[in-house]
Tab-separated table of C-alpha atoms in Angstrom:
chain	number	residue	atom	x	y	z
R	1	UNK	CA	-12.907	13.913	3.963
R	2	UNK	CA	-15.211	13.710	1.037
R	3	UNK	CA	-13.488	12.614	-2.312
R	4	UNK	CA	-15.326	13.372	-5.823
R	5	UNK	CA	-13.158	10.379	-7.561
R	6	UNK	CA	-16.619	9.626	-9.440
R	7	UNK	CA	-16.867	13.161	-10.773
R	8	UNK	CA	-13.109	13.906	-11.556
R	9	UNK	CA	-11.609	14.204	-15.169
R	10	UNK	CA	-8.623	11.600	-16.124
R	11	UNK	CA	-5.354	13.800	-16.158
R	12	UNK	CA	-3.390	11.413	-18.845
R	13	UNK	CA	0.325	12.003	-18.301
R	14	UNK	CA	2.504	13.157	-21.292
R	15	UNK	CA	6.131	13.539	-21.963
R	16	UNK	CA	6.815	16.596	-22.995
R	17	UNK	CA	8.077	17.096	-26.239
R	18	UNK	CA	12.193	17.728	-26.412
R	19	UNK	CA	13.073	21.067	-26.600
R	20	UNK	CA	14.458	22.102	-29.954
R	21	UNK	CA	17.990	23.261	-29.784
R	22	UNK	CA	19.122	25.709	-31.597
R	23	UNK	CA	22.896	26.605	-31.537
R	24	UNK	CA	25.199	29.021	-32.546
R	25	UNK	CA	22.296	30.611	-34.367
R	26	UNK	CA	24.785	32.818	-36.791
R	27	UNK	CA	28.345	32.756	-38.500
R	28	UNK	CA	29.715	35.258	-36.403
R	29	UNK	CA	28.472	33.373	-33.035
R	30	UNK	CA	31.931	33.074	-30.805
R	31	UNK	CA	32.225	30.271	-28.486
R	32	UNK	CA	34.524	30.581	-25.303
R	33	UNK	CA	36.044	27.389	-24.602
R	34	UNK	CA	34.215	27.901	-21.205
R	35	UNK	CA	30.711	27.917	-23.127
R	36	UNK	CA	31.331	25.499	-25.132
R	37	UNK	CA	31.929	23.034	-22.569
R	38	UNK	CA	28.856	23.938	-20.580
R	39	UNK	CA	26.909	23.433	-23.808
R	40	UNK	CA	28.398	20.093	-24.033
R	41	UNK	CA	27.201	18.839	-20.480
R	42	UNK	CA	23.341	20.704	-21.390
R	43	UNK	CA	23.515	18.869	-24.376
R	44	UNK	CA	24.750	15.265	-23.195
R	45	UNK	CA	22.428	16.357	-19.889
R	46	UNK	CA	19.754	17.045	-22.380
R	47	UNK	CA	20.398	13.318	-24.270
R	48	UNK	CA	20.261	11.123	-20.834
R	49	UNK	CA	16.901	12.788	-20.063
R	50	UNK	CA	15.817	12.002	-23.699
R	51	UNK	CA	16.146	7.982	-22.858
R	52	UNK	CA	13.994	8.164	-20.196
R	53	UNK	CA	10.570	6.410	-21.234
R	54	UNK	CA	6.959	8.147	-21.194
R	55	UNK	CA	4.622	8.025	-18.479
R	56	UNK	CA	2.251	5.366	-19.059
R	57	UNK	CA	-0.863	6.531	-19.101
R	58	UNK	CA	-3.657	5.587	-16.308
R	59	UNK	CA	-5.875	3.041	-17.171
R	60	UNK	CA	-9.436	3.652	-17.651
R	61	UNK	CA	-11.362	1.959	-14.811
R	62	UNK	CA	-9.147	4.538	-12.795
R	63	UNK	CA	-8.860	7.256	-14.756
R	64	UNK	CA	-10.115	9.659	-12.081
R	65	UNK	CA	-6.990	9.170	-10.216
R	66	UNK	CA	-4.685	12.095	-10.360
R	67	UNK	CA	-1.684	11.118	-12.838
R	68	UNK	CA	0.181	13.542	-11.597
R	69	UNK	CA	0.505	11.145	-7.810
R	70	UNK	CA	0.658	7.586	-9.117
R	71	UNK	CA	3.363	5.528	-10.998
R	72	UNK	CA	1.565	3.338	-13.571
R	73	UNK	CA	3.622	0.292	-13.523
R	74	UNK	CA	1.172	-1.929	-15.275
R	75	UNK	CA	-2.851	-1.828	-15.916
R	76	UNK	CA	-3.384	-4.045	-12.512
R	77	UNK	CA	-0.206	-2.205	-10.275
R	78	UNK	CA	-0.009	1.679	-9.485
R	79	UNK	CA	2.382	2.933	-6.957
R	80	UNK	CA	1.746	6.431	-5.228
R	81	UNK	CA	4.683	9.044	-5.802
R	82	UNK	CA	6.568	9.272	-2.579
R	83	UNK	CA	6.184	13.316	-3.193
R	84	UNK	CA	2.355	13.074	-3.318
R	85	UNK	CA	2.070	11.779	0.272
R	86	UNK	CA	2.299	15.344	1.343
R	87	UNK	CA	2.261	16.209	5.000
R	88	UNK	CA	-1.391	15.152	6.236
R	89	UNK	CA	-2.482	11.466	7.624
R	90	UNK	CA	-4.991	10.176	5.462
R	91	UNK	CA	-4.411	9.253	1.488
R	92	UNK	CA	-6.880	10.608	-0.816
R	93	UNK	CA	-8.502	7.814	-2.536
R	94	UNK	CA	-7.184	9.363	-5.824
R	95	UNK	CA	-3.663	9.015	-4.798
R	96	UNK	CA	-3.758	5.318	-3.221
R	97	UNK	CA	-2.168	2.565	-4.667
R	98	UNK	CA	-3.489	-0.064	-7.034
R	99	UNK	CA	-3.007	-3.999	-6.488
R	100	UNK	CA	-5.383	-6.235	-7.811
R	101	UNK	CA	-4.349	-10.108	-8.383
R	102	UNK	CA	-7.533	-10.451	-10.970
R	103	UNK	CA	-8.737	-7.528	-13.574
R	104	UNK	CA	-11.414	-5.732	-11.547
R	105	UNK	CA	-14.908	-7.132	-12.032
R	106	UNK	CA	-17.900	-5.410	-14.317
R	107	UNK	CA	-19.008	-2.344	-13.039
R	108	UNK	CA	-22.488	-3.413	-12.676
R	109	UNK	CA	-21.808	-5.082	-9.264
R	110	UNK	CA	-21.637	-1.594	-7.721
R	111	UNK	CA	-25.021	-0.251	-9.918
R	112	UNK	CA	-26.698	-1.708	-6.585
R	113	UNK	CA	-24.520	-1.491	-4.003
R	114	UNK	CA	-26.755	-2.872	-1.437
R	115	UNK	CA	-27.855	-5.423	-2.919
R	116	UNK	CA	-24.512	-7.012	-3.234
R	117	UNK	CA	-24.798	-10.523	-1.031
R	118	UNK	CA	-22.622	-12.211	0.993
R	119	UNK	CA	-22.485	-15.722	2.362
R	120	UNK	CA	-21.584	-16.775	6.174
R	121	UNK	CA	-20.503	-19.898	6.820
R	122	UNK	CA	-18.687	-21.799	10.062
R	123	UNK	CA	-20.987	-20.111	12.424
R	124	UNK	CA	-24.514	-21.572	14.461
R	125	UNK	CA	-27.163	-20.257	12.188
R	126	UNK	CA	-25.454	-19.598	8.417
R	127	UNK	CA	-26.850	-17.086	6.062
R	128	UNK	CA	-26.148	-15.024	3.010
R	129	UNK	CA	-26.922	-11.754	3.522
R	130	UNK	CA	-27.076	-7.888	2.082
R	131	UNK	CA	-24.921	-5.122	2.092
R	132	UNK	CA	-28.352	-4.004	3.055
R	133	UNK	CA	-28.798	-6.543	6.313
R	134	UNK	CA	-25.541	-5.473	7.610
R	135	UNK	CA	-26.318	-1.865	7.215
R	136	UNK	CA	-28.483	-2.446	10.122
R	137	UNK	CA	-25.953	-4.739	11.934
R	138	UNK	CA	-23.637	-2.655	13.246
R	139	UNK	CA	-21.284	0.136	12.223
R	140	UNK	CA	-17.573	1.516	13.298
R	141	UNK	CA	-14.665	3.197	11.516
R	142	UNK	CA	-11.259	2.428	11.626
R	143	UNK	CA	-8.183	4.222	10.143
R	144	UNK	CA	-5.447	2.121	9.190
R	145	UNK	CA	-2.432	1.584	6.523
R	146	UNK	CA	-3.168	-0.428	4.001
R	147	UNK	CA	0.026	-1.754	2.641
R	148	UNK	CA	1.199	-3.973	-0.638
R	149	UNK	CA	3.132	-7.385	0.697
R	150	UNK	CA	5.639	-6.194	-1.568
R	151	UNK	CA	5.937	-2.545	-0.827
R	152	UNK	CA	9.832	-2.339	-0.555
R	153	UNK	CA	10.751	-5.178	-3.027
R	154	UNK	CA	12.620	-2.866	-4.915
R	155	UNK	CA	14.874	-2.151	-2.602
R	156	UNK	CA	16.126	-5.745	-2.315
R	157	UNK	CA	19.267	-5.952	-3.615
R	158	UNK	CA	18.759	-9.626	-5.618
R	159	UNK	CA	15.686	-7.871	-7.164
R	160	UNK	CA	12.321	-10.770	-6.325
R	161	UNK	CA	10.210	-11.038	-9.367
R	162	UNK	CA	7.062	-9.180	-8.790
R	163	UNK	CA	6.619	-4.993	-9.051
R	164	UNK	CA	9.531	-3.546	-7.877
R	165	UNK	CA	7.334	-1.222	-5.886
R	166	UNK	CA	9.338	1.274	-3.096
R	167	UNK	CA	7.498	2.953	-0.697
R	168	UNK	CA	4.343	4.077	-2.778
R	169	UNK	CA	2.002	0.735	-2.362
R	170	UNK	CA	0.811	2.120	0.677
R	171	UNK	CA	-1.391	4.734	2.216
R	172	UNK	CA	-3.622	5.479	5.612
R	173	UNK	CA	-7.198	4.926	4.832
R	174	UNK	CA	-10.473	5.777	6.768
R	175	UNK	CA	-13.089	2.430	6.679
R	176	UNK	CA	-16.392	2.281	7.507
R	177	UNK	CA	-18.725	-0.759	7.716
R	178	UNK	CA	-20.416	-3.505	10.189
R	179	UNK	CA	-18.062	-5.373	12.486
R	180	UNK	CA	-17.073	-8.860	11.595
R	181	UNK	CA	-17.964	-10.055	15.287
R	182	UNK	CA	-21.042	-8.093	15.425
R	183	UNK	CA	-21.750	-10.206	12.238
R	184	UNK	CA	-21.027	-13.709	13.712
R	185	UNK	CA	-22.672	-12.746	16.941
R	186	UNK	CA	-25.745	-12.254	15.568
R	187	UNK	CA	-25.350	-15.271	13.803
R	188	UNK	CA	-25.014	-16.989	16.948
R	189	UNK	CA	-20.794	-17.074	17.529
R	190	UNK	CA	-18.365	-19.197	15.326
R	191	UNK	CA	-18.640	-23.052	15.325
R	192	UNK	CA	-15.921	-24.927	17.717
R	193	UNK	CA	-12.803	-26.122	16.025
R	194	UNK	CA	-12.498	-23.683	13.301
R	195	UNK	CA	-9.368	-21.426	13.933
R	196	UNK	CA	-9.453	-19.766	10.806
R	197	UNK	CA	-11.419	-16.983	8.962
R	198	UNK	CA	-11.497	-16.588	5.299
R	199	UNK	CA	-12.565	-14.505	2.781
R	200	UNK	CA	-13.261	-15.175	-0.845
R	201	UNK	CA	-13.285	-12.226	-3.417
R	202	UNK	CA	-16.155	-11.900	-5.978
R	203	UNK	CA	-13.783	-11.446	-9.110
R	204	UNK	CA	-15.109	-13.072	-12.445
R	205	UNK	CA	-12.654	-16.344	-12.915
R	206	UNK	CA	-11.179	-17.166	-16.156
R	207	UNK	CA	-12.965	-20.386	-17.552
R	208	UNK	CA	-11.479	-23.545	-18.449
R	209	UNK	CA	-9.131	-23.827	-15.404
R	210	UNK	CA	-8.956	-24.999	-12.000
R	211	UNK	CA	-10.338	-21.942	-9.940
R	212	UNK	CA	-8.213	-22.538	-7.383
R	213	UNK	CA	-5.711	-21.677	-9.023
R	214	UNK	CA	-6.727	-17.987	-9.786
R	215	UNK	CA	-9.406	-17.289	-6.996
R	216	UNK	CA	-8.202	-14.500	-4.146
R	217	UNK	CA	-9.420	-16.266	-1.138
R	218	UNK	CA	-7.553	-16.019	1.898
R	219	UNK	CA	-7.223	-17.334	5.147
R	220	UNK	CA	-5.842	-15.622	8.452
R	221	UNK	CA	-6.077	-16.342	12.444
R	222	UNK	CA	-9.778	-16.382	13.866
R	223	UNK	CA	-8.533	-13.429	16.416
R	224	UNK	CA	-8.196	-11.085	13.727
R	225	UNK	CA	-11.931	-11.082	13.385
R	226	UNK	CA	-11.598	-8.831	16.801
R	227	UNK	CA	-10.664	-5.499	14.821
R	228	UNK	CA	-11.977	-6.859	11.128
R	229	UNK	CA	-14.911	-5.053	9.499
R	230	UNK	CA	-17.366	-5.787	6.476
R	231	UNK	CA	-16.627	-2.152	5.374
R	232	UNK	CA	-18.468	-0.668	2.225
R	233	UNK	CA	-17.117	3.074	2.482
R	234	UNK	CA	-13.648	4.288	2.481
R	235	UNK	CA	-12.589	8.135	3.185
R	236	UNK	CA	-15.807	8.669	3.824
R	237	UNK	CA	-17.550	7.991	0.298
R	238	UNK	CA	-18.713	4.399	-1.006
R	239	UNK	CA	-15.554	2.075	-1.731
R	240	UNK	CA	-14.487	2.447	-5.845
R	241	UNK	CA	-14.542	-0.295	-7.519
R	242	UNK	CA	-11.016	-0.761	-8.159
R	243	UNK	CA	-10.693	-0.510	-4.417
R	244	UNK	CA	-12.980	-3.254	-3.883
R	245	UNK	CA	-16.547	-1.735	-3.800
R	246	UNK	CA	-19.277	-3.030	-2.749
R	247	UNK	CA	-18.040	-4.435	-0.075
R	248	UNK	CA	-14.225	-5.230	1.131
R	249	UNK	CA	-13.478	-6.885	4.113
R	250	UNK	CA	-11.107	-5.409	5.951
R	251	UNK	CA	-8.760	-6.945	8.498
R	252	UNK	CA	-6.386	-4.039	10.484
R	253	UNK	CA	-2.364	-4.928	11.046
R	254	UNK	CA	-2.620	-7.459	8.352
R	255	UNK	CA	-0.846	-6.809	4.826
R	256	UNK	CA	-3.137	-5.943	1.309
R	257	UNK	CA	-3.867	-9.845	0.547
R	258	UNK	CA	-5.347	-10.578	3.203
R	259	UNK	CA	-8.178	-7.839	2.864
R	260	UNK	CA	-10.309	-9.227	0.126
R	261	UNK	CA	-11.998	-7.515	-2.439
R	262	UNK	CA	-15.320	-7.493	-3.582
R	263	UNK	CA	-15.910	-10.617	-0.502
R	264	UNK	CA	-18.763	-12.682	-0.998
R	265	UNK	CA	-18.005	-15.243	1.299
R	266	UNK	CA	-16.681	-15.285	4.531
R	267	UNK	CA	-16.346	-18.732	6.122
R	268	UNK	CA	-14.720	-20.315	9.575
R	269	UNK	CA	-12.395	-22.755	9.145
R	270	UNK	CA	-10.784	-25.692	10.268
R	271	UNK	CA	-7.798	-25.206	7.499
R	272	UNK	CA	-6.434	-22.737	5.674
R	273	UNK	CA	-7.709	-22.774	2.260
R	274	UNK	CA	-5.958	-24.617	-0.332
R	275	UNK	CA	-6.382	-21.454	-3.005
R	276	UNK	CA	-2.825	-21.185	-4.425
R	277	UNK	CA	-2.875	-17.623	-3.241
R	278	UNK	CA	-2.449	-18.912	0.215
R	279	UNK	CA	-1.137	-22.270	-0.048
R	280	UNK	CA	2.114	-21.344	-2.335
R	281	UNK	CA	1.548	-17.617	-2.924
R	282	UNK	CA	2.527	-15.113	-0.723
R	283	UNK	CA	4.806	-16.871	1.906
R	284	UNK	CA	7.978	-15.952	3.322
R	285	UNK	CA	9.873	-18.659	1.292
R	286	UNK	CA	13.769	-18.778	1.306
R	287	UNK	CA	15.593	-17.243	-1.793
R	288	UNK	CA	15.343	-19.574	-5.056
R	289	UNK	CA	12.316	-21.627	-3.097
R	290	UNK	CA	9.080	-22.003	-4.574
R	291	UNK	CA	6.010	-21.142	-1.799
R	292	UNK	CA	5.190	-24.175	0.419
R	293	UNK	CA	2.311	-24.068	3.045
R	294	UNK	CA	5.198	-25.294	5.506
R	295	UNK	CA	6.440	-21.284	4.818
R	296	UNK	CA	5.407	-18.694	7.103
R	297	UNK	CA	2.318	-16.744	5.466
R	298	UNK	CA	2.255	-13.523	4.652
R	299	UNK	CA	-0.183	-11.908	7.434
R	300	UNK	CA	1.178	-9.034	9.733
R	301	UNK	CA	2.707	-5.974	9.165
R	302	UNK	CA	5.962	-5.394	11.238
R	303	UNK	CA	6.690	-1.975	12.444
R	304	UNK	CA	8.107	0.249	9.441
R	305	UNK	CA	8.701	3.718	9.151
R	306	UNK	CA	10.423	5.738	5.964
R	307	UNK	CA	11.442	9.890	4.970
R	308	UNK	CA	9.017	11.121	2.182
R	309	UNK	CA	11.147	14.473	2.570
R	310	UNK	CA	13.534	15.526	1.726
R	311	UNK	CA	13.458	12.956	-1.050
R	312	UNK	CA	16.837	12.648	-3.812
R	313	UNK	CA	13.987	12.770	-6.456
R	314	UNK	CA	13.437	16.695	-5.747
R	315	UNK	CA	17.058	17.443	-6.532
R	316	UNK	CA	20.067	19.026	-4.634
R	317	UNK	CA	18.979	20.392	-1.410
R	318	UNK	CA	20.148	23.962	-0.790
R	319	UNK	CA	22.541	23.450	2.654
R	320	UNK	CA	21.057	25.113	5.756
R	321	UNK	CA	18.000	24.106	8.302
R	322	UNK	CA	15.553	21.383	6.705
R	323	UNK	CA	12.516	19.763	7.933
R	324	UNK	CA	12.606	15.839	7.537
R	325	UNK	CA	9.358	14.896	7.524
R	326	UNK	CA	7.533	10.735	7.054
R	327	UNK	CA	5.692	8.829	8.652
R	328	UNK	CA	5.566	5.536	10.411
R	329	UNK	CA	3.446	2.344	11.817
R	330	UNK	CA	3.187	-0.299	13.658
R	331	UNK	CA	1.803	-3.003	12.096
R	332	UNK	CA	-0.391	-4.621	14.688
R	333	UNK	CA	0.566	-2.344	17.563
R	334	UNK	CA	0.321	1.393	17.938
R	335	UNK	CA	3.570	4.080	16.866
R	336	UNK	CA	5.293	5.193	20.815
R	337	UNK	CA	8.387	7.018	18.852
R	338	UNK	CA	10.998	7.721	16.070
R	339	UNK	CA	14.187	8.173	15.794
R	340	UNK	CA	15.878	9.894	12.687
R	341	UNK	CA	19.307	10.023	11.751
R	342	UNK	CA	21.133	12.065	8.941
R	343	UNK	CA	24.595	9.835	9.066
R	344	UNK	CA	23.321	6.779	8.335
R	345	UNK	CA	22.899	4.827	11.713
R	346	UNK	CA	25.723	6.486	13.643
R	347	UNK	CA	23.798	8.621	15.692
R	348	UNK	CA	19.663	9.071	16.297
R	349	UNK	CA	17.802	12.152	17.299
R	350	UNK	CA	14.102	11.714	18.352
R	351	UNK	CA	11.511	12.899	15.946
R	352	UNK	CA	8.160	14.688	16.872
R	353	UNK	CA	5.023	13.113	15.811
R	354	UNK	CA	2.459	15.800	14.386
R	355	UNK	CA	-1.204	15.715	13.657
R	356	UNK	CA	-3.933	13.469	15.240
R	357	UNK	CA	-3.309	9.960	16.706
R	358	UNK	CA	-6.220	8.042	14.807
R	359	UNK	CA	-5.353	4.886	16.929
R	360	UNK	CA	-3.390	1.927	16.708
R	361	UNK	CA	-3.614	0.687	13.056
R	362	UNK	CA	-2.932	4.544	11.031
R	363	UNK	CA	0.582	5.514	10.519
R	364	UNK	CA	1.789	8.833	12.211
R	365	UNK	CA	3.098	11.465	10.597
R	366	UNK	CA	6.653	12.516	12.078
R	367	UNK	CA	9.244	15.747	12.037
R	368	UNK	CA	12.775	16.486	12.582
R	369	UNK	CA	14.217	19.954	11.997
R	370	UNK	CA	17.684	19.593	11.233
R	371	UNK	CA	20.349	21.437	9.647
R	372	UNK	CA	22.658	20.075	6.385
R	373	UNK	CA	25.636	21.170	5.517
R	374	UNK	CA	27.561	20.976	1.721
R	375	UNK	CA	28.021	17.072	0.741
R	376	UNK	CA	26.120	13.730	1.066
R	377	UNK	CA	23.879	12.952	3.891
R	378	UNK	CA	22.860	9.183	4.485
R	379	UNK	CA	18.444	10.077	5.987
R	380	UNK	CA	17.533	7.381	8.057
R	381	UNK	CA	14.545	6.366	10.471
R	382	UNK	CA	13.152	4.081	12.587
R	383	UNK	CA	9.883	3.424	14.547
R	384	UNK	CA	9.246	1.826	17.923
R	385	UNK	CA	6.073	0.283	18.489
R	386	UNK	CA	3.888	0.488	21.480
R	387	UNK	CA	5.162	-3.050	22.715
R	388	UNK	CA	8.786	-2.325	22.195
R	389	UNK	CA	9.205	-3.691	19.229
R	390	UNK	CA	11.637	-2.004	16.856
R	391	UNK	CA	12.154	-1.385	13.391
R	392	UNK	CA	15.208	-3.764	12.605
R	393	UNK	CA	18.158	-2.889	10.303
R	394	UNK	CA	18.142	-5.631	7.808
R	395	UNK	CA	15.650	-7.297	5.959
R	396	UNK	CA	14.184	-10.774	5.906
R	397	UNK	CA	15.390	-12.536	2.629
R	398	UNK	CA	12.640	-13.909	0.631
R	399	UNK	CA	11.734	-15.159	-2.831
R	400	UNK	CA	8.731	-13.110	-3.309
R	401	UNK	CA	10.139	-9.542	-2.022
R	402	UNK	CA	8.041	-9.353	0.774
R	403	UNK	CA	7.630	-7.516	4.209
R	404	UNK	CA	10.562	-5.324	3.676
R	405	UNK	CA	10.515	-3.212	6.751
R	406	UNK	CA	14.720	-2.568	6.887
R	407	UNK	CA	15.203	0.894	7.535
R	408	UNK	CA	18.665	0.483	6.317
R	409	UNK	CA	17.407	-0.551	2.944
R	410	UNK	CA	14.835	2.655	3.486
R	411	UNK	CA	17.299	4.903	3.889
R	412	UNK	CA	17.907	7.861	1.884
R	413	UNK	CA	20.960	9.724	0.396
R	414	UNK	CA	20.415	13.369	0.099
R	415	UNK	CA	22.790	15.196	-2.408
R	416	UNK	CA	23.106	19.267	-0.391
R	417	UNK	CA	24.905	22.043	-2.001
């Protein structure tokens, strides 16, 4: 799939303007009681739709996203409409998400992408080298959901500070690049004792405080180097800037974080490093705690599936047959099945997966035909993994909102006429 982002025109969203009401136009107008009470619902109808606040408007370094996909939640945080994730497997780059923990660096460092340099360390024979270099080091692809920590913190009920994002920070994306352990191979293999692998992004740091404090470096398990990639293309064009061009490095299974932008250092480690992104931020730290390296980091994705459609934002649903339709992953492991059910847990009916199975890290897309009668229908589902493993109900309770894979709390209730 080739994507034009560079080429496309910013679609700025707009409220449109309220619609001027004009009413009993003429003296001799007669109003039915009847009429006059459905004018009074249009109009107080009319009033609670008036409240509701204006699209922001995209923000310029991605203003060739379409506006029409994304929820613009701040400049640094846009969330992809759960209507725009349609009924294909792979996210267009101009409808995936936006999380960046530092504003996105000058665009100069993608004016020569290949150029763009990157240091090894913890391995035999250390060396900083070229997007250029590991052009000619290796190459694979790997599809693969790349997923927000948060996605489904606003479904918590106590409400974690942090973007209340629901299911939009999240989409299937196609990477291309060198693999990390073709990398340290060549560099003759990773030094003994160092059990971690971490990445440091190449954002500019604000001056006149501790970098530590503000730098994206993270650390995760030396095994994930197995399925990790240097990558410098996405959906088959040359990663965006906001995405993390020139070069991201990309680590399947594990959550957003832990991919690192703009990477221009990757080290083996004996510790995890002692950034406050890793060392306090983004743990699994119990309600009304602050983050504490004794907490459980925030690394792999569990199994998680949710409905895109029907959805309550596209109205009443007409009763009669209805194709549910979402899709689901596994985290670490590949999807084996779904199950779907339309009264809220009671009962589950396997789903059929459709389209291509582009291996163990992609979501799948999945199907139930069903058929809803008048009244309100609780739209479950949930996903079993290739090990086993299954979706759980609840939640894990957490101060930052994160890892939210209940598919009670993604649940759905569908309003049918």
């Amino acid at each position: 799939m080739r994507l034009k982002q560079n080429e496309q025109t910013a679609q700025t969203q707009q409220l449109a303007s309220p619609r001027r009401r004009h009413v009993l136009a003429g003296s001799a107008v007669a109003v039915t009681a009847a009429g006059l009470a459905a004018f009074t619902r249009s109009a107080m109808a009319q009033a609670v739709a008036s409240t509701v606040p204006a699209a922001k408007p995209l923000p310029a370094y991605v203003n060739w996203k379409n506006a029409d996909a994304m929820i613009v939640h701040t400049s640094s945080t846009l969330e992809t409409k759960r209507s725009a994730f349609g009924s294909s497997i792979i996210t267009p780059t101009n409808q995936l998400f936006i999380r960046n923990n530092l504003p996105v660096p000058d665009a100069s460092i993608i004016a020569d992408r290949d150029g763009w340099a990157i240091s090894i360390e913890g391995v035999k024979n250390p060396r900083t080298l070229r997007v250029k270099d590991l052009k000619s080091m290796g190459l694979e692809t790997t599809a693969m959901v790349l997923q927000c920590s948060g996605n489904g913190r606003g479904l918590f009920p106590n409400k974690p500070s942090g973007t209340p994002w629901q299911v939009g920070a999240a989409g299937c994306v196609v990477w291309s690049g060198v693999p990390v352990r073709a990398v340290v191979e060549a560099l003759g293999g990773v030094n003994k004792g160092m059990p971690y692998m971490t990445g440091t992004g190449g954002e500019k740091l604000p001056e006149g405080i501790d970098p530590k404090s503000v730098m994206v470096e993270r650390s995760v398990p030396v095994t994930a180097m197995a399925d990790a990639l240097l990558a410098w293309e996405m959906n088959g064009e040359p990663i965006p800037l906001a995405h993390g061009g020139p070069l991201r490095l990309v680590v399947p299974g594990y959550t957003g974080v832990n991919n690192v932008k703009y990477i221009k250092r990757l080290a083996f480690t004996a510790e995890q490093t002692d950034a406050a992104i890793q060392k306090t931020g983004y743990r699994i730290s119990p309600p009304g705690q602050k983050g504490d390296p004794s907490h459980p980091p925030v690394w792999e994705m569990g199994p998680k599936s949710w409905i895109n459609s029907p959805a309550p934002e596209s109205g009443q649903l007409a009763a009669g047959p209805v194709q549910i339709k979402g899709v689901a992953f596994g985290g670490i492991n590949a999807v084996k099945s779904v199950d779907v059910s339309v009264d809220g847990g009671k009962t589950w009916m396997k789903a059929r997966l459709v389209g291509p199975d582009m291996g163990r890290y992609a979501w799948r897309q999945f199907v139930l035909p069903a058929t809803l009668g008048p009244g309100s229908h609780t739209i479950a589902c949930r996903v079993v993994d290739a090990e086993g493993n299954r979706q759980p109900e609840g939640r894990v309770e957490n101060a930052g909102g994160y890892n939210n894979n209940s598919w009670r709390d993604h649940a759905l209730t569908i309003s049918v006429a």
